[in-house]
PDB file of C-alpha atoms in Angstrom:
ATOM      1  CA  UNK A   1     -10.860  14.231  17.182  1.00  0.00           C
ATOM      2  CA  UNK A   2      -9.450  10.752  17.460  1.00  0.00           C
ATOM      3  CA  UNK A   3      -6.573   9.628  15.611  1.00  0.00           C
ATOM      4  CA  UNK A   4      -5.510   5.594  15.678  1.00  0.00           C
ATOM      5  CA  UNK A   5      -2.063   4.581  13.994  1.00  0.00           C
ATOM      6  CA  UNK A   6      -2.547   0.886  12.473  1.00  0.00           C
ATOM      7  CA  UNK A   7       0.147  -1.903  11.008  1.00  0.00           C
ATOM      8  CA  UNK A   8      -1.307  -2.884   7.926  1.00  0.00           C
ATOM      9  CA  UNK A   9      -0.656  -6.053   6.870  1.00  0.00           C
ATOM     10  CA  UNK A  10       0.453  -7.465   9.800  1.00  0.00           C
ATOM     11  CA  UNK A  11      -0.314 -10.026  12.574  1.00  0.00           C
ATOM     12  CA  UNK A  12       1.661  -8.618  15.351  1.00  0.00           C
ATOM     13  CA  UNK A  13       2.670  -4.762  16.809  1.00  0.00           C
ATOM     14  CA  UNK A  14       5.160  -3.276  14.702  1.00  0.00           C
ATOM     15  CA  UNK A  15       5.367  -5.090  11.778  1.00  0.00           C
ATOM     16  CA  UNK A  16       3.808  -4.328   8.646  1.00  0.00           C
ATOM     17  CA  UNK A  17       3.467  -0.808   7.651  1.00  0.00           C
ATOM     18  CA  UNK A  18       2.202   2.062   9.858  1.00  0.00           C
ATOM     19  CA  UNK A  19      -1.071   3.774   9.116  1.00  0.00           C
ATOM     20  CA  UNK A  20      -2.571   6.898  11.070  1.00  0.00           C
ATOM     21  CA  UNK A  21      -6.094   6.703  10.586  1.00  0.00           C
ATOM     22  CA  UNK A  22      -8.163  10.136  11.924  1.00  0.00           C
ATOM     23  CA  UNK A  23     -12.136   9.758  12.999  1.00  0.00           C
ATOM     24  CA  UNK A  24     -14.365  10.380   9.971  1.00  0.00           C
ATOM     25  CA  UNK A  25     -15.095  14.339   9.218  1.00  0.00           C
ATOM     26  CA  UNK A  26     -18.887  15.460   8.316  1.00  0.00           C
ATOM     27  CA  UNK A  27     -16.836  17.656   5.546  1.00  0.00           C
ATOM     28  CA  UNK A  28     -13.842  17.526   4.451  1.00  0.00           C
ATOM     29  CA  UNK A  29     -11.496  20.281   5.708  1.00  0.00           C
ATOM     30  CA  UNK A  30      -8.517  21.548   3.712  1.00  0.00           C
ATOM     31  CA  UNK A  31      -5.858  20.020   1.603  1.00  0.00           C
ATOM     32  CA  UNK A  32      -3.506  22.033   2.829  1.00  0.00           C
ATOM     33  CA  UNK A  33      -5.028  21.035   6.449  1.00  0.00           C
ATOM     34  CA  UNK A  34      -5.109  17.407   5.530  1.00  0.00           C
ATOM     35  CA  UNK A  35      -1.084  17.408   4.526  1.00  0.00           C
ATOM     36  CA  UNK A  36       0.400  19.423   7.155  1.00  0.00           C
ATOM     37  CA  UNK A  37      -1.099  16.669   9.589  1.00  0.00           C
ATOM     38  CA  UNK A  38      -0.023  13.845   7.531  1.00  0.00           C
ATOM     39  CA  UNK A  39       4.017  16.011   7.368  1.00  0.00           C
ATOM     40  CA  UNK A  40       3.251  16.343  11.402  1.00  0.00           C
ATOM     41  CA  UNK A  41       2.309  12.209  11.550  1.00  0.00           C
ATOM     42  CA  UNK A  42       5.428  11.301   9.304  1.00  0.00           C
ATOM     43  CA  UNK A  43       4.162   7.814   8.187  1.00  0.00           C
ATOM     44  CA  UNK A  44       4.073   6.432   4.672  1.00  0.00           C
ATOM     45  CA  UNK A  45       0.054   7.706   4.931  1.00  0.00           C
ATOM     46  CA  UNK A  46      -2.256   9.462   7.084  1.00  0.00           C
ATOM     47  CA  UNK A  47      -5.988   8.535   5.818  1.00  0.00           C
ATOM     48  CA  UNK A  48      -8.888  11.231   6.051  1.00  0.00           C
ATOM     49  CA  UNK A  49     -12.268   9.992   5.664  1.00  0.00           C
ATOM     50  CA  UNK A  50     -15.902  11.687   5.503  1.00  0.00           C
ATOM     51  CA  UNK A  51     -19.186  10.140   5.932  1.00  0.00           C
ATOM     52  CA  UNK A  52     -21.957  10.299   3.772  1.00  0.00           C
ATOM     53  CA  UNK A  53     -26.069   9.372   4.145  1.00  0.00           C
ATOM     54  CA  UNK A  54     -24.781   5.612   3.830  1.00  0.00           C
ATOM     55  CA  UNK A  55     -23.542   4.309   7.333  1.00  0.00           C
ATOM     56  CA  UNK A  56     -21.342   1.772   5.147  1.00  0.00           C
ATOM     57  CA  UNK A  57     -19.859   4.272   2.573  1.00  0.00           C
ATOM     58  CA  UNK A  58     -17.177   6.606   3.042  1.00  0.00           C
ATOM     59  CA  UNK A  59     -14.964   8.888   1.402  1.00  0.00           C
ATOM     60  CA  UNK A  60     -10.972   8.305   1.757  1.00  0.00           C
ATOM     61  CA  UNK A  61      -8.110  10.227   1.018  1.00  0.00           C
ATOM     62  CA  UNK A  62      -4.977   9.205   1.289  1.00  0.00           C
ATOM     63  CA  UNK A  63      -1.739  11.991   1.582  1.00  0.00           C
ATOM     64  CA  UNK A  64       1.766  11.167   2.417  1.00  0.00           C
ATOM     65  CA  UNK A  65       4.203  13.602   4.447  1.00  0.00           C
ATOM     66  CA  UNK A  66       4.880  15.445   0.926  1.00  0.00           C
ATOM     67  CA  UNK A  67       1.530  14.853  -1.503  1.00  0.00           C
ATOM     68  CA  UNK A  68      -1.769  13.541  -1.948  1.00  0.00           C
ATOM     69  CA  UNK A  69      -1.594  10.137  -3.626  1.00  0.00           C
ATOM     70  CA  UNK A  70      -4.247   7.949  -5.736  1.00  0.00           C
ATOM     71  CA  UNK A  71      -4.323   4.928  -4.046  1.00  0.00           C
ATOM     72  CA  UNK A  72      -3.123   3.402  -0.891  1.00  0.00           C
ATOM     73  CA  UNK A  73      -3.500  -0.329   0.026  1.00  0.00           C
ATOM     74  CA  UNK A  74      -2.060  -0.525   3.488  1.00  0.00           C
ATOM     75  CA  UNK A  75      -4.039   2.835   4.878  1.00  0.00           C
ATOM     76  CA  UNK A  76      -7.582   1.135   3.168  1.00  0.00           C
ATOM     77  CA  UNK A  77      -6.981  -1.561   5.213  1.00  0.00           C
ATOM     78  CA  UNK A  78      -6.232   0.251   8.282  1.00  0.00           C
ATOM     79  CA  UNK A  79      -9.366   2.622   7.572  1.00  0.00           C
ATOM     80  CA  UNK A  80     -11.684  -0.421   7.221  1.00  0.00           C
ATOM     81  CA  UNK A  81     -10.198  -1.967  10.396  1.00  0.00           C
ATOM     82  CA  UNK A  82     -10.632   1.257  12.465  1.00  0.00           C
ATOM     83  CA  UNK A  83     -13.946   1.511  11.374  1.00  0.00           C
ATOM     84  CA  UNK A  84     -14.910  -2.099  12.003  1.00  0.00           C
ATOM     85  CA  UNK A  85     -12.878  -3.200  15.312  1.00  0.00           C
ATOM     86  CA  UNK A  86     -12.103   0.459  16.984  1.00  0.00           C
ATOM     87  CA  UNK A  87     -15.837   2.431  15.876  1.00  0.00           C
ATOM     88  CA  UNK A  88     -17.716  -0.953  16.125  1.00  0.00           C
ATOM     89  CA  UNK A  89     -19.674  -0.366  12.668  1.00  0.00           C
ATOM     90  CA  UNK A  90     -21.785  -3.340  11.916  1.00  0.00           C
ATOM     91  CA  UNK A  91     -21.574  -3.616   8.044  1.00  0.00           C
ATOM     92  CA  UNK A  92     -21.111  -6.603   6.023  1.00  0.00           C
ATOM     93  CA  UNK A  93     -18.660  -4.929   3.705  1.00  0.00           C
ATOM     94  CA  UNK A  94     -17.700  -1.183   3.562  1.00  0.00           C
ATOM     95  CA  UNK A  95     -17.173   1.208   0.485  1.00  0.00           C
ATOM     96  CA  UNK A  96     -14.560   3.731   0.035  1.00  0.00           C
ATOM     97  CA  UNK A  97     -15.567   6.050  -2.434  1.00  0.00           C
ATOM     98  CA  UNK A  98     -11.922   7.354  -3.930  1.00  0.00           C
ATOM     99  CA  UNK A  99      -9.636   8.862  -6.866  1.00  0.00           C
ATOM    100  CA  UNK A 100      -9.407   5.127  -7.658  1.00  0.00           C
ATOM    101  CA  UNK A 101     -12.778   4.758  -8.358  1.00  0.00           C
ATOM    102  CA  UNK A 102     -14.915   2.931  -5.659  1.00  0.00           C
ATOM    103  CA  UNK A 103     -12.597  -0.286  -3.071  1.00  0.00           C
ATOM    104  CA  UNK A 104     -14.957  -2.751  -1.261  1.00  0.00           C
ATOM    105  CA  UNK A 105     -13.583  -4.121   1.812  1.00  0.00           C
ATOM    106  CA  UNK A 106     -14.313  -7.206   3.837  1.00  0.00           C
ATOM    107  CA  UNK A 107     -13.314  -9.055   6.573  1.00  0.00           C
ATOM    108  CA  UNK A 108     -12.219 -12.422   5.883  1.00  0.00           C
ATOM    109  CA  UNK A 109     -10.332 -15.532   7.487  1.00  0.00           C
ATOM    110  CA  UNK A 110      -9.070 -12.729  10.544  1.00  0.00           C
ATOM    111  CA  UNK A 111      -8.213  -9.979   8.293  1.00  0.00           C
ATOM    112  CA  UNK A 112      -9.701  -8.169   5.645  1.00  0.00           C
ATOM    113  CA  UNK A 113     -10.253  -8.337   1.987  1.00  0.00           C
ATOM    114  CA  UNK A 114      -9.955  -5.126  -0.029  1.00  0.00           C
ATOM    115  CA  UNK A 115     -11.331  -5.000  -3.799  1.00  0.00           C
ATOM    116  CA  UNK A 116      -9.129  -3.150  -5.946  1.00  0.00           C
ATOM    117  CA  UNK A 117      -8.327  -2.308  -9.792  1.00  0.00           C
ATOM    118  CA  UNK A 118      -5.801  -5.046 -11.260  1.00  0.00           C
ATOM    119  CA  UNK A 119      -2.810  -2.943 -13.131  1.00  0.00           C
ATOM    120  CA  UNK A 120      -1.320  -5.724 -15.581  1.00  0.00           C
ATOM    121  CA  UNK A 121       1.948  -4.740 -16.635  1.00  0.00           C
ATOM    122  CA  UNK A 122       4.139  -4.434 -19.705  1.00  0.00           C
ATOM    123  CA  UNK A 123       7.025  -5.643 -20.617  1.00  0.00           C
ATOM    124  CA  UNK A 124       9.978  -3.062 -21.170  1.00  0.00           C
ATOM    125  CA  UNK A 125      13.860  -1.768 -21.971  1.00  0.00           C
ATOM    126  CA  UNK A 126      15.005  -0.646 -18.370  1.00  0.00           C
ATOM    127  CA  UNK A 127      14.925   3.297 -18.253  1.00  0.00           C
ATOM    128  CA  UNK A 128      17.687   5.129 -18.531  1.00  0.00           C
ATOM    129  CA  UNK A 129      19.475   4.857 -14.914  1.00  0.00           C
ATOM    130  CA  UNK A 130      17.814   2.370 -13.188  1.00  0.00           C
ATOM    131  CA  UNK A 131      20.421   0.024 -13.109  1.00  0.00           C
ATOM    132  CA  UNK A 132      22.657   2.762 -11.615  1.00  0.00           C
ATOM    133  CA  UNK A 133      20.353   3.485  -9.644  1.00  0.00           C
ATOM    134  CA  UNK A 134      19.449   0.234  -8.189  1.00  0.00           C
ATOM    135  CA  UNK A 135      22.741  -1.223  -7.938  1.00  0.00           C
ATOM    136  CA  UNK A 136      21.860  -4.248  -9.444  1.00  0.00           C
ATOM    137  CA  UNK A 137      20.662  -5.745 -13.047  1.00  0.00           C
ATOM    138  CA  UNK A 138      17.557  -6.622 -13.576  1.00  0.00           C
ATOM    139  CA  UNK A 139      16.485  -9.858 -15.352  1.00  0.00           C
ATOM    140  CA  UNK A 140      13.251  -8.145 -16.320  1.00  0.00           C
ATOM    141  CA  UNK A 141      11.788  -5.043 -16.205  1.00  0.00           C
ATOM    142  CA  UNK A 142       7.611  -4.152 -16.360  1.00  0.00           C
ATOM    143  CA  UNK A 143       5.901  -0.956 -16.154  1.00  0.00           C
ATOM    144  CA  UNK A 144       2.272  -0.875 -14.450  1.00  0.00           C
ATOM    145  CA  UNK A 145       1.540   2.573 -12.399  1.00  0.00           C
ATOM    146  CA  UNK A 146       5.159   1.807 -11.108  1.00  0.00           C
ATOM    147  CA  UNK A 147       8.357   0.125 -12.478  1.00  0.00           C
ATOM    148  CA  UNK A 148       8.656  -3.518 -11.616  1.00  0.00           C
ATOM    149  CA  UNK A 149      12.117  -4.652 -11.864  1.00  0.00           C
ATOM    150  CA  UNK A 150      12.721  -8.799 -11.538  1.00  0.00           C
ATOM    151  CA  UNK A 151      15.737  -9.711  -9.685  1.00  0.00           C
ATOM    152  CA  UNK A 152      17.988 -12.703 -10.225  1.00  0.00           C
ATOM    153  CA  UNK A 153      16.459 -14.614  -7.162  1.00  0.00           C
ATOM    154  CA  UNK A 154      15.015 -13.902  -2.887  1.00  0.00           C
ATOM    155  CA  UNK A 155      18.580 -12.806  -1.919  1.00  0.00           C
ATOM    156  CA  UNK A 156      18.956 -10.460  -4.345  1.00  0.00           C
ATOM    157  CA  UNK A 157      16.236  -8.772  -3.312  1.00  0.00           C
ATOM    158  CA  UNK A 158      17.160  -8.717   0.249  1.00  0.00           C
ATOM    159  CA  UNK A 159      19.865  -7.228  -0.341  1.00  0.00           C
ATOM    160  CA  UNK A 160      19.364  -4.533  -3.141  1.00  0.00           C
ATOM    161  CA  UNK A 161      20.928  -0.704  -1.350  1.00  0.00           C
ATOM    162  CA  UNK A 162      19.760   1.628  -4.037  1.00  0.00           C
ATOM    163  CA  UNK A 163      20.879   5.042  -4.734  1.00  0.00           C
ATOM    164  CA  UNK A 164      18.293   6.848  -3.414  1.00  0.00           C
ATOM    165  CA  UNK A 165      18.351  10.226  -4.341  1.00  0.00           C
ATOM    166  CA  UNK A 166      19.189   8.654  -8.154  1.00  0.00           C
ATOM    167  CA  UNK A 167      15.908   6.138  -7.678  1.00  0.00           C
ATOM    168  CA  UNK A 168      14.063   9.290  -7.173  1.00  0.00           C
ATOM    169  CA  UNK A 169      15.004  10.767 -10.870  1.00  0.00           C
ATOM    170  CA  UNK A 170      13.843   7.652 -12.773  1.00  0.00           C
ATOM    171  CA  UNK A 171      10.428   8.045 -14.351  1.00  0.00           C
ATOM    172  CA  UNK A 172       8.202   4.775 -15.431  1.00  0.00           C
ATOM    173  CA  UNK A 173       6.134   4.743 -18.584  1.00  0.00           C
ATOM    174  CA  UNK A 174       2.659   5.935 -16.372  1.00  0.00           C
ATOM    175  CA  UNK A 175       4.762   9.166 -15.838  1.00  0.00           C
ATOM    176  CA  UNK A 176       5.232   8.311 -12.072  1.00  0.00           C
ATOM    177  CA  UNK A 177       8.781   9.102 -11.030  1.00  0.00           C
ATOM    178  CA  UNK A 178      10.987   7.186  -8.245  1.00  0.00           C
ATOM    179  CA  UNK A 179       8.269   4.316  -7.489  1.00  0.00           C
ATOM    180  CA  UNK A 180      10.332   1.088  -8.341  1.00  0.00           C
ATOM    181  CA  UNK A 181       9.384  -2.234  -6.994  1.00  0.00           C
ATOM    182  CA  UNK A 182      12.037  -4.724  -7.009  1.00  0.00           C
ATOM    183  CA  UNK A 183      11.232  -8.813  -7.023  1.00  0.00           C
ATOM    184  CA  UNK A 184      11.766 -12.540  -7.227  1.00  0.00           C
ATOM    185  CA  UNK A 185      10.435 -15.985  -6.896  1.00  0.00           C
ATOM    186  CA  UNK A 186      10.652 -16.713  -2.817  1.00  0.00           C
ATOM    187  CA  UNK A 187      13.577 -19.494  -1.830  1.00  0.00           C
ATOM    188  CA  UNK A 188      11.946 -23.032  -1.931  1.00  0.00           C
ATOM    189  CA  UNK A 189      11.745 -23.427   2.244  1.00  0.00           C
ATOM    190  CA  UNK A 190       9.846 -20.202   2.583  1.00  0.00           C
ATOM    191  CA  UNK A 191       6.020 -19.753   2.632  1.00  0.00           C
ATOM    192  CA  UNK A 192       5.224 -17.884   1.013  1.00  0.00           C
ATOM    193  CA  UNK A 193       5.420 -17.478  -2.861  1.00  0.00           C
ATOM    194  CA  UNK A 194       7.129 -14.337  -3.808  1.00  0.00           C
ATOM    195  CA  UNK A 195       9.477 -11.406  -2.202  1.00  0.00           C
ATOM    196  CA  UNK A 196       9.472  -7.988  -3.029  1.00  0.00           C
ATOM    197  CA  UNK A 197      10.225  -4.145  -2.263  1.00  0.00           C
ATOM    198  CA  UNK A 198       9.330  -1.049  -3.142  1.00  0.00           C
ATOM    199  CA  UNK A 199      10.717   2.244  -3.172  1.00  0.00           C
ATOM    200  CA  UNK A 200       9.140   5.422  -3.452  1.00  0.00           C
ATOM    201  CA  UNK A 201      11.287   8.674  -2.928  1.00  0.00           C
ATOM    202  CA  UNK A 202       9.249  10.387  -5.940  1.00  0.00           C
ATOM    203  CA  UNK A 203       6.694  10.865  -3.163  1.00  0.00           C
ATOM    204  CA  UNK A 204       8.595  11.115  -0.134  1.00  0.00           C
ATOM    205  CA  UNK A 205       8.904   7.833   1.334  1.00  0.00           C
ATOM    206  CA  UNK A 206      12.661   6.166   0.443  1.00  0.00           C
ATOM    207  CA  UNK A 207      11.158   2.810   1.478  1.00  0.00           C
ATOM    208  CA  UNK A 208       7.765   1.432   1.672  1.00  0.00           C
ATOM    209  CA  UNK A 209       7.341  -1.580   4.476  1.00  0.00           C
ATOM    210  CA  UNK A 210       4.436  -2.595   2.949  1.00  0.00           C
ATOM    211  CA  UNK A 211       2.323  -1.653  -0.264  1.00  0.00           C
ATOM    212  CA  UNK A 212      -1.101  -2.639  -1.263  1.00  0.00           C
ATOM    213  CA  UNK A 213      -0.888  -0.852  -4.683  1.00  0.00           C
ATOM    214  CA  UNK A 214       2.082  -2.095  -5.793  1.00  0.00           C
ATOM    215  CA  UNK A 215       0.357  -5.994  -5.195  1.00  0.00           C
ATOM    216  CA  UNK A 216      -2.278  -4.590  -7.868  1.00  0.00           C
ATOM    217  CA  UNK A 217       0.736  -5.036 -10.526  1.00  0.00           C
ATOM    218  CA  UNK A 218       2.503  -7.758  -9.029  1.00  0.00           C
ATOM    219  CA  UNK A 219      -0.789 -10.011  -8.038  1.00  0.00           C
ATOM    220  CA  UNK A 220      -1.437 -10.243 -12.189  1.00  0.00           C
ATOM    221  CA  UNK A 221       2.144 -10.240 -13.009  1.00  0.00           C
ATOM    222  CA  UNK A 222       2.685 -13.366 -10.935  1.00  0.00           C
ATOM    223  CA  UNK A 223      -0.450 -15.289 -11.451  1.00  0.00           C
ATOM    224  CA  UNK A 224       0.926 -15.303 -15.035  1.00  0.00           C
ATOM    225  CA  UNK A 225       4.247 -16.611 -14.295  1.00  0.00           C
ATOM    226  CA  UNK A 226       3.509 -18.924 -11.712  1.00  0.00           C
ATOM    227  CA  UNK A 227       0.112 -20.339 -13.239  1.00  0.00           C
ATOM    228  CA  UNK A 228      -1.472 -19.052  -9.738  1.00  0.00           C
ATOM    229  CA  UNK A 229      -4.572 -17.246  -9.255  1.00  0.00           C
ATOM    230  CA  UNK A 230      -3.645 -16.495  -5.628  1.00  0.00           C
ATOM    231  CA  UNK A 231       0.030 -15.669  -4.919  1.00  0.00           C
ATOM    232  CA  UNK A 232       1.404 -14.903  -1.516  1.00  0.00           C
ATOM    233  CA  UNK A 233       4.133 -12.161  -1.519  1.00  0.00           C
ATOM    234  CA  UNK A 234       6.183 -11.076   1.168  1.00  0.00           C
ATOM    235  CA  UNK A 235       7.218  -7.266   1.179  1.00  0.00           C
ATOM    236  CA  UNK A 236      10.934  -8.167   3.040  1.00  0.00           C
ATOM    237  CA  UNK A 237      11.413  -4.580   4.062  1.00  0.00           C
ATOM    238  CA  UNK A 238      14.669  -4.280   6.475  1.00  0.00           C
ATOM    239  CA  UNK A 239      13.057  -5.292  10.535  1.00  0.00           C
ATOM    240  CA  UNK A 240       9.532  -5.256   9.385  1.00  0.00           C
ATOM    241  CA  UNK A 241       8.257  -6.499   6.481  1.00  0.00           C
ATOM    242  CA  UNK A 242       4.360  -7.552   5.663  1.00  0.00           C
ATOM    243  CA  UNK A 243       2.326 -10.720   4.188  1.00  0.00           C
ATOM    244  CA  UNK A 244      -0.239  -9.645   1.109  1.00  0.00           C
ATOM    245  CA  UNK A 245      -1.642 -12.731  -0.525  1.00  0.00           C
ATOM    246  CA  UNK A 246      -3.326 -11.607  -3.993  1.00  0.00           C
ATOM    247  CA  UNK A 247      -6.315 -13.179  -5.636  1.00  0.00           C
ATOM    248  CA  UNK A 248      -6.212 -11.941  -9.832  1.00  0.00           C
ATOM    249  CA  UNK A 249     -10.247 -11.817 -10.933  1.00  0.00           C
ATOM    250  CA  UNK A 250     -10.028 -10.517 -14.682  1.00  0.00           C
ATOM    251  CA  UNK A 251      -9.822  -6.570 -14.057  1.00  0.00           C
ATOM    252  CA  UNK A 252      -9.637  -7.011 -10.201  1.00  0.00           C
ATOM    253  CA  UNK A 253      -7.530  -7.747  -7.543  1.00  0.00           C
ATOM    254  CA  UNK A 254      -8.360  -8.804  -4.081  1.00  0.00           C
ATOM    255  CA  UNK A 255      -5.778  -8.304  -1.637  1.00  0.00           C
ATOM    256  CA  UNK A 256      -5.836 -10.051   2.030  1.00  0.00           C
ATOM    257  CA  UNK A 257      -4.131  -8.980   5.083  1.00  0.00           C
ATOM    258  CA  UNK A 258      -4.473  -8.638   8.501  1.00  0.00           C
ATOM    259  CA  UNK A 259      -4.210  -4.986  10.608  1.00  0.00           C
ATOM    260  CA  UNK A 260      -3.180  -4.346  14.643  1.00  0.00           C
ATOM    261  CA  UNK A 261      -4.130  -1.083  16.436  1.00  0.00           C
ATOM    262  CA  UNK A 262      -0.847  -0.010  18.244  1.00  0.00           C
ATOM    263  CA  UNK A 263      -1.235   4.055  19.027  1.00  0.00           C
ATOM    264  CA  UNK A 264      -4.798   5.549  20.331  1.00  0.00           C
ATOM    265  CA  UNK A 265      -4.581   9.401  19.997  1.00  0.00           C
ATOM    266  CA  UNK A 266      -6.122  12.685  20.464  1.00  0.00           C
ATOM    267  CA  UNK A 267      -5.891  15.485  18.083  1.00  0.00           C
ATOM    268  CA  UNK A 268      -5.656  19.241  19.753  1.00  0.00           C
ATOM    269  CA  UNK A 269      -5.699  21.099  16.521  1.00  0.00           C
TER     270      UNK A 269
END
């Protein structure tokens, strides 16, 4: 079987984050299976999909080197751009059927545009070591699927060196533990609108270069505070980095993003 490794939300080779993508299975072969490949591939996510009777609906799963997650941005985007540029399927808009419910992507303006579940969140106290933990005080702190914590301003976040093995203790109100996005409004000269990062060692990844799911809390977070319905965020992780712009549609999300093919493989097992 083929296996392609993508950089999601990214123009260029070797920026954004790194996706393996392997060809689509007629059934889906075993968990365990599915995560010692994605331990063997060592990226944020390898993605596994099956086909079904519909030539433009798919099953995904998405598993990182240590678990099986419930929704991945960056390896949706790489499975829809696998599908559409390296298999050459001629579909106006495919379907991912996941544990997320159903994602609709589309290719749009030289990327793609993925439908996802908004995830509003809540104002709250800061937990009980994150400060510690993250070196810094936040300004703000909101709880969606993962803790959001609002820096003082762009440089802040740039240059935030949590504790990582303390990040991974802190648990957010959804009952995920060591997922913590920190933010801020973007400097005036850059173009984008926002800056963030995210951090994830409660599921094996210290740093994340690039995160569609966590743009599902910050997309509706900042359309509120900055009176936007689309806000473009840069994820400013350390050499790579990746450009999400967010459109907020009432209980919906789209996120937009471009994907390069870098590795063509072949699987022997």
């Amino acid at each position: 079987m083929r296996q392609w490794t993508v950089d999601a939300f990214a123009a260029a080779p070797f920026k954004g984050n790194p996706a393996c993508v392997v060809e689509p299975f007629y059934a889906w072969p075993s968990d365990g299976w599915m995560q010692v490949l994605a331990k063997e591939n060592n990226q944020a996510e390898t993605a596994f999909l099956l086909r079904t009777g519909d030539p433009a609906r798919f099953g995904l799963r998405w598993f990182t080197p240590g678990m099986e997650v419930d929704l991945c941005g960056h390896a949706t985007l790489a499975s829809a751009h696998v599908l559409l540029a390296e298999l050459g399927l001629e579909a106006a808009a495919i379907t991912f059927d996941t544990r997320s419910g159903p994602l609709m992507v589309v290719q749009a303006a030289g990327g793609y545009e993925m439908d996802f579940p908004a995830d509003p969140p809540r104002r709250t106290a800061a937990p009980d070591g994150l400060v510690e933990a993250l070196g810094v005080t936040p300004v703000e702190v909101w709880a969606g699927r993962y803790l959001v914590a609002v820096l003082d301003d762009a440089a802040a976040v740039h240059a935030v060196t949590p504790d990582i093995r303390a990040l991974a203790t802190i648990q957010g109100e959804a009952g995920e533990i060591g997922q913590v996005i920190v933010c801020a409004r973007a400097e005036a000269a850059d173009d984008v609108d926002v800056v963030d990062r995210f951090f994830a060692p409660g599921c094996g990844v210290d740093e994340d270069p690039a995160t569609g799911s966590a743009h599902c809390i910050l997309g509706p977070l900042y359309a509120g505070k900055l009176g936007l319905t689309t806000v473009r965020f840069r994820q400013v992780f350390p050499g790579r980095g990746g450009d999400i712009e967010t459109e907020t549609r009432g209980d919906r999300v789209l996120l937009r993003g471009r994907a390069v093919t870098v590795i063509e493989s072949r699987l022997r097992v």
